[in-house]
Amino acid sequence: MKTTIVVRYFAGIAEAAGVAEDRLDAESTMTLGDVVRELTDRHGQEFGQHLRMCAMLVDGRRFADDDVVSHRENVEIDILPPFAGG
């Protein structure tokens, strides 16, 4: 099964990526860690360092790096930078 993964960036991480979203096509099993590596390859090591500090929601739920994200045909990953607030 081919999986289309839409990665949506918000706030500062969108600025760092230079785009509001990316699309990845997974032909085989892909974990969240695999997605992070692919995005780092695409946007550079500095972006990858920022990415590691962000919250990542896969279809609205938190996932760990080793969790499989290519579990259905269409998957959305939202990447949110840390927010300060009071």
mmCIF file of N, CA and C in Angstrom:
data_model
loop_
_atom_site.group_PDB
_atom_site.id
_atom_site.type_symbol
_atom_site.label_atom_id
_atom_site.label_comp_id
_atom_site.label_asym_id
_atom_site.label_seq_id
_atom_site.Cartn_x
_atom_site.Cartn_y
_atom_site.Cartn_z
ATOM 1 N N MET A 1 0.846 -1.185 0.000
ATOM 2 C CA MET A 1 0.000 0.000 0.000
ATOM 3 C C MET A 1 0.887 1.243 0.000
ATOM 4 N N LYS A 2 0.591 2.165 -0.879
ATOM 5 C CA LYS A 2 1.289 3.442 -0.928
ATOM 6 C C LYS A 2 0.602 4.406 0.028
ATOM 7 N N THR A 3 1.407 5.119 0.805
ATOM 8 C CA THR A 3 0.886 6.103 1.744
ATOM 9 C C THR A 3 1.347 7.488 1.332
ATOM 10 N N THR A 4 0.423 8.436 1.261
ATOM 11 C CA THR A 4 0.764 9.836 1.060
ATOM 12 C C THR A 4 0.740 10.511 2.416
ATOM 13 N N ILE A 5 1.870 11.105 2.782
ATOM 14 C CA ILE A 5 1.999 11.784 4.069
ATOM 15 C C ILE A 5 2.092 13.277 3.794
ATOM 16 N N VAL A 6 1.147 14.035 4.331
ATOM 17 C CA VAL A 6 1.169 15.491 4.225
ATOM 18 C C VAL A 6 1.687 16.024 5.553
ATOM 19 N N VAL A 7 2.798 16.748 5.489
ATOM 20 C CA VAL A 7 3.406 17.334 6.681
ATOM 21 C C VAL A 7 3.093 18.821 6.654
ATOM 22 N N ARG A 8 2.389 19.287 7.686
ATOM 23 C CA ARG A 8 2.014 20.707 7.765
ATOM 24 C C ARG A 8 2.845 21.375 8.854
ATOM 25 N N TYR A 9 3.447 22.506 8.497
ATOM 26 C CA TYR A 9 4.285 23.263 9.427
ATOM 27 C C TYR A 9 3.527 24.483 9.925
ATOM 28 N N PHE A 10 3.789 24.850 11.172
ATOM 29 C CA PHE A 10 3.128 26.007 11.769
ATOM 30 C C PHE A 10 4.164 26.954 12.374
ATOM 31 N N ALA A 11 3.855 28.242 12.331
ATOM 32 C CA ALA A 11 4.639 29.307 12.967
ATOM 33 C C ALA A 11 6.106 29.251 12.531
ATOM 34 N N GLY A 12 7.029 29.327 13.477
ATOM 35 C CA GLY A 12 8.457 29.426 13.184
ATOM 36 C C GLY A 12 9.034 28.266 12.400
ATOM 37 N N ILE A 13 8.517 27.077 12.593
ATOM 38 C CA ILE A 13 9.059 25.926 11.858
ATOM 39 C C ILE A 13 8.671 26.008 10.376
ATOM 40 N N ALA A 14 7.533 26.646 10.079
ATOM 41 C CA ALA A 14 7.153 26.881 8.676
ATOM 42 C C ALA A 14 8.131 27.863 8.035
ATOM 43 N N GLU A 15 8.519 28.880 8.796
ATOM 44 C CA GLU A 15 9.505 29.839 8.291
ATOM 45 C C GLU A 15 10.842 29.152 8.041
ATOM 46 N N ALA A 16 11.240 28.282 8.961
ATOM 47 C CA ALA A 16 12.511 27.565 8.810
ATOM 48 C C ALA A 16 12.489 26.639 7.593
ATOM 49 N N ALA A 17 11.344 26.017 7.331
ATOM 50 C CA ALA A 17 11.211 25.114 6.182
ATOM 51 C C ALA A 17 11.117 25.891 4.872
ATOM 52 N N GLY A 18 10.581 27.104 4.943
ATOM 53 C CA GLY A 18 10.377 27.889 3.733
ATOM 54 C C GLY A 18 9.131 27.495 2.963
ATOM 55 N N VAL A 19 8.350 26.579 3.529
ATOM 56 C CA VAL A 19 7.097 26.129 2.916
ATOM 57 C C VAL A 19 6.083 25.864 4.027
ATOM 58 N N ALA A 20 4.812 25.884 3.683
ATOM 59 C CA ALA A 20 3.764 25.599 4.667
ATOM 60 C C ALA A 20 3.538 24.102 4.840
ATOM 61 N N GLU A 21 3.876 23.320 3.796
ATOM 62 C CA GLU A 21 3.706 21.873 3.904
ATOM 63 C C GLU A 21 4.615 21.143 2.933
ATOM 64 N N ASP A 22 4.846 19.887 3.250
ATOM 65 C CA ASP A 22 5.589 18.967 2.392
ATOM 66 C C ASP A 22 4.733 17.737 2.177
ATOM 67 N N ARG A 23 5.006 17.024 1.100
ATOM 68 C CA ARG A 23 4.336 15.743 0.834
ATOM 69 C C ARG A 23 5.402 14.674 0.657
ATOM 70 N N LEU A 24 5.167 13.543 1.289
ATOM 71 C CA LEU A 24 6.048 12.387 1.164
ATOM 72 C C LEU A 24 5.217 11.209 0.693
ATOM 73 N N ASP A 25 5.792 10.382 -0.151
ATOM 74 C CA ASP A 25 5.141 9.145 -0.573
ATOM 75 C C ASP A 25 5.921 7.986 0.009
ATOM 76 N N ALA A 26 5.251 7.169 0.789
ATOM 77 C CA ALA A 26 5.877 6.004 1.411
ATOM 78 C C ALA A 26 5.407 4.754 0.686
ATOM 79 N N GLU A 27 6.352 4.033 0.107
ATOM 80 C CA GLU A 27 6.041 2.780 -0.578
ATOM 81 C C GLU A 27 6.089 1.602 0.395
ATOM 82 N N SER A 28 6.772 1.804 1.534
ATOM 83 C CA SER A 28 6.901 0.743 2.529
ATOM 84 C C SER A 28 6.679 1.342 3.916
ATOM 85 N N THR A 29 6.888 0.548 4.932
ATOM 86 C CA THR A 29 6.678 1.002 6.307
ATOM 87 C C THR A 29 7.587 2.186 6.617
ATOM 88 N N MET A 30 7.018 3.228 7.196
ATOM 89 C CA MET A 30 7.762 4.424 7.544
ATOM 90 C C MET A 30 7.391 4.828 8.961
ATOM 91 N N THR A 31 8.407 5.070 9.793
ATOM 92 C CA THR A 31 8.165 5.519 11.161
ATOM 93 C C THR A 31 8.251 7.043 11.212
ATOM 94 N N LEU A 32 7.859 7.611 12.346
ATOM 95 C CA LEU A 32 7.985 9.056 12.514
ATOM 96 C C LEU A 32 9.452 9.465 12.423
ATOM 97 N N GLY A 33 10.343 8.651 12.967
ATOM 98 C CA GLY A 33 11.780 8.926 12.856
ATOM 99 C C GLY A 33 12.246 8.964 11.407
ATOM 100 N N ASP A 34 11.712 8.070 10.571
ATOM 101 C CA ASP A 34 12.036 8.079 9.139
ATOM 102 C C ASP A 34 11.577 9.381 8.488
ATOM 103 N N VAL A 35 10.401 9.852 8.877
ATOM 104 C CA VAL A 35 9.873 11.117 8.340
ATOM 105 C C VAL A 35 10.794 12.266 8.730
ATOM 106 N N VAL A 36 11.219 12.302 9.992
ATOM 107 C CA VAL A 36 12.118 13.365 10.459
ATOM 108 C C VAL A 36 13.422 13.337 9.658
ATOM 109 N N ARG A 37 13.984 12.159 9.423
ATOM 110 C CA ARG A 37 15.218 12.054 8.635
ATOM 111 C C ARG A 37 15.001 12.542 7.195
ATOM 112 N N GLU A 38 13.887 12.168 6.600
ATOM 113 C CA GLU A 38 13.581 12.602 5.230
ATOM 114 C C GLU A 38 13.450 14.126 5.161
ATOM 115 N N LEU A 39 12.765 14.718 6.134
ATOM 116 C CA LEU A 39 12.585 16.171 6.142
ATOM 117 C C LEU A 39 13.904 16.886 6.405
ATOM 118 N N THR A 40 14.754 16.307 7.248
ATOM 119 C CA THR A 40 16.080 16.876 7.504
ATOM 120 C C THR A 40 16.923 16.824 6.235
ATOM 121 N N ASP A 41 16.869 15.718 5.501
ATOM 122 C CA ASP A 41 17.588 15.622 4.224
ATOM 123 C C ASP A 41 17.092 16.678 3.242
ATOM 124 N N ARG A 42 15.816 16.933 3.263
ATOM 125 C CA ARG A 42 15.195 17.874 2.332
ATOM 126 C C ARG A 42 15.518 19.324 2.675
ATOM 127 N N HIS A 43 15.519 19.660 3.978
ATOM 128 C CA HIS A 43 15.638 21.066 4.392
ATOM 129 C C HIS A 43 16.938 21.408 5.112
ATOM 130 N N GLY A 44 17.778 20.429 5.425
ATOM 131 C CA GLY A 44 19.080 20.702 6.028
ATOM 132 C C GLY A 44 19.165 20.366 7.513
ATOM 133 N N GLN A 45 20.416 20.238 7.972
ATOM 134 C CA GLN A 45 20.682 19.829 9.355
ATOM 135 C C GLN A 45 20.158 20.828 10.387
ATOM 136 N N GLU A 46 20.298 22.120 10.122
ATOM 137 C CA GLU A 46 19.804 23.121 11.077
ATOM 138 C C GLU A 46 18.289 22.990 11.247
ATOM 139 N N PHE A 47 17.592 22.796 10.140
ATOM 140 C CA PHE A 47 16.149 22.578 10.204
ATOM 141 C C PHE A 47 15.850 21.335 11.041
ATOM 142 N N GLY A 48 16.615 20.267 10.829
ATOM 143 C CA GLY A 48 16.426 19.028 11.579
ATOM 144 C C GLY A 48 16.589 19.222 13.073
ATOM 145 N N GLN A 49 17.531 20.076 13.476
ATOM 146 C CA GLN A 49 17.721 20.361 14.903
ATOM 147 C C GLN A 49 16.496 21.069 15.471
ATOM 148 N N HIS A 50 15.950 22.013 14.734
ATOM 149 C CA HIS A 50 14.730 22.706 15.175
ATOM 150 C C HIS A 50 13.549 21.738 15.219
ATOM 151 N N LEU A 51 13.491 20.873 14.230
ATOM 152 C CA LEU A 51 12.395 19.909 14.124
ATOM 153 C C LEU A 51 12.319 19.007 15.353
ATOM 154 N N ARG A 52 13.451 18.618 15.877
ATOM 155 C CA ARG A 52 13.500 17.721 17.043
ATOM 156 C C ARG A 52 12.908 18.359 18.302
ATOM 157 N N MET A 53 12.799 19.691 18.327
ATOM 158 C CA MET A 53 12.223 20.378 19.493
ATOM 159 C C MET A 53 10.714 20.576 19.364
ATOM 160 N N CYS A 54 10.163 20.219 18.230
ATOM 161 C CA CYS A 54 8.748 20.468 17.951
ATOM 162 C C CYS A 54 7.856 19.319 18.415
ATOM 163 N N ALA A 55 6.588 19.654 18.656
ATOM 164 C CA ALA A 55 5.566 18.629 18.883
ATOM 165 C C ALA A 55 5.099 18.151 17.515
ATOM 166 N N MET A 56 4.909 16.842 17.392
ATOM 167 C CA MET A 56 4.455 16.264 16.130
ATOM 168 C C MET A 56 3.210 15.437 16.382
ATOM 169 N N LEU A 57 2.152 15.788 15.679
ATOM 170 C CA LEU A 57 0.879 15.082 15.811
ATOM 171 C C LEU A 57 0.580 14.352 14.508
ATOM 172 N N VAL A 58 0.372 13.058 14.605
ATOM 173 C CA VAL A 58 0.036 12.229 13.447
ATOM 174 C C VAL A 58 -1.459 11.973 13.503
ATOM 175 N N ASP A 59 -2.176 12.541 12.544
ATOM 176 C CA ASP A 59 -3.640 12.453 12.542
ATOM 177 C C ASP A 59 -4.220 12.863 13.898
ATOM 178 N N GLY A 60 -3.621 13.923 14.476
ATOM 179 C CA GLY A 60 -4.132 14.499 15.721
ATOM 180 C C GLY A 60 -3.659 13.837 17.000
ATOM 181 N N ARG A 61 -2.767 12.829 16.893
ATOM 182 C CA ARG A 61 -2.291 12.121 18.091
ATOM 183 C C ARG A 61 -0.768 12.161 18.162
ATOM 184 N N ARG A 62 -0.254 12.171 19.404
ATOM 185 C CA ARG A 62 1.196 12.125 19.608
ATOM 186 C C ARG A 62 1.725 10.747 19.228
ATOM 187 N N PHE A 63 2.866 10.720 18.573
ATOM 188 C CA PHE A 63 3.527 9.472 18.193
ATOM 189 C C PHE A 63 4.975 9.529 18.661
ATOM 190 N N ALA A 64 5.575 8.385 18.932
ATOM 191 C CA ALA A 64 7.000 8.287 19.246
ATOM 192 C C ALA A 64 7.778 8.075 17.947
ATOM 193 N N ASP A 65 9.100 8.296 17.998
ATOM 194 C CA ASP A 65 9.942 8.158 16.805
ATOM 195 C C ASP A 65 9.831 6.797 16.133
ATOM 196 N N ASP A 66 9.632 5.749 16.926
ATOM 197 C CA ASP A 66 9.601 4.408 16.335
ATOM 198 C C ASP A 66 8.192 3.936 15.985
ATOM 199 N N ASP A 67 7.191 4.808 16.153
ATOM 200 C CA ASP A 67 5.819 4.456 15.771
ATOM 201 C C ASP A 67 5.658 4.552 14.253
ATOM 202 N N VAL A 68 4.964 3.583 13.677
ATOM 203 C CA VAL A 68 4.723 3.547 12.231
ATOM 204 C C VAL A 68 3.664 4.581 11.865
ATOM 205 N N VAL A 69 4.001 5.435 10.886
ATOM 206 C CA VAL A 69 3.049 6.462 10.443
ATOM 207 C C VAL A 69 2.415 6.115 9.099
ATOM 208 N N SER A 70 2.966 5.137 8.403
ATOM 209 C CA SER A 70 2.427 4.761 7.090
ATOM 210 C C SER A 70 1.385 3.656 7.259
ATOM 211 N N HIS A 71 0.412 3.916 8.122
ATOM 212 C CA HIS A 71 -0.572 2.901 8.501
ATOM 213 C C HIS A 71 -1.853 2.944 7.670
ATOM 214 N N ARG A 72 -1.987 3.936 6.803
ATOM 215 C CA ARG A 72 -3.156 4.006 5.922
ATOM 216 C C ARG A 72 -2.800 4.852 4.714
ATOM 217 N N GLU A 73 -3.713 5.014 3.771
ATOM 218 C CA GLU A 73 -3.393 5.689 2.508
ATOM 219 C C GLU A 73 -3.002 7.151 2.656
ATOM 220 N N ASN A 74 -3.725 7.899 3.481
ATOM 221 C CA ASN A 74 -3.467 9.329 3.643
ATOM 222 C C ASN A 74 -3.260 9.640 5.113
ATOM 223 N N VAL A 75 -2.126 10.280 5.398
ATOM 224 C CA VAL A 75 -1.755 10.600 6.772
ATOM 225 C C VAL A 75 -1.381 12.077 6.826
ATOM 226 N N GLU A 76 -1.789 12.769 7.889
ATOM 227 C CA GLU A 76 -1.390 14.160 8.102
ATOM 228 C C GLU A 76 -0.537 14.242 9.354
ATOM 229 N N ILE A 77 0.586 14.934 9.229
ATOM 230 C CA ILE A 77 1.450 15.183 10.375
ATOM 231 C C ILE A 77 1.527 16.691 10.557
ATOM 232 N N ASP A 78 1.136 17.167 11.725
ATOM 233 C CA ASP A 78 1.234 18.584 12.068
ATOM 234 C C ASP A 78 2.474 18.777 12.925
ATOM 235 N N ILE A 79 3.304 19.754 12.554
ATOM 236 C CA ILE A 79 4.526 20.032 13.298
ATOM 237 C C ILE A 79 4.401 21.421 13.899
ATOM 238 N N LEU A 80 4.433 21.447 15.228
ATOM 239 C CA LEU A 80 4.224 22.678 15.981
ATOM 240 C C LEU A 80 5.471 22.999 16.795
ATOM 241 N N PRO A 81 6.026 24.206 16.627
ATOM 242 C CA PRO A 81 7.188 24.578 17.430
ATOM 243 C C PRO A 81 6.764 24.805 18.878
ATOM 244 N N PRO A 82 7.738 24.814 19.797
ATOM 245 C CA PRO A 82 7.379 25.100 21.188
ATOM 246 C C PRO A 82 6.813 26.519 21.295
ATOM 247 N N PHE A 83 5.772 26.661 22.079
ATOM 248 C CA PHE A 83 5.148 27.961 22.294
ATOM 249 C C PHE A 83 5.366 28.381 23.736
ATOM 250 N N ALA A 84 5.603 29.657 23.940
ATOM 251 C CA ALA A 84 5.695 30.199 25.297
ATOM 252 C C ALA A 84 4.355 30.823 25.632
ATOM 253 N N GLY A 85 4.007 30.779 26.850
ATOM 254 C CA GLY A 85 2.728 31.372 27.242
ATOM 255 C C GLY A 85 2.654 31.531 28.739
ATOM 256 N N GLY A 86 1.617 32.157 29.153
ATOM 257 C CA GLY A 86 1.524 32.368 30.589
ATOM 258 C C GLY A 86 0.115 32.287 31.055
#
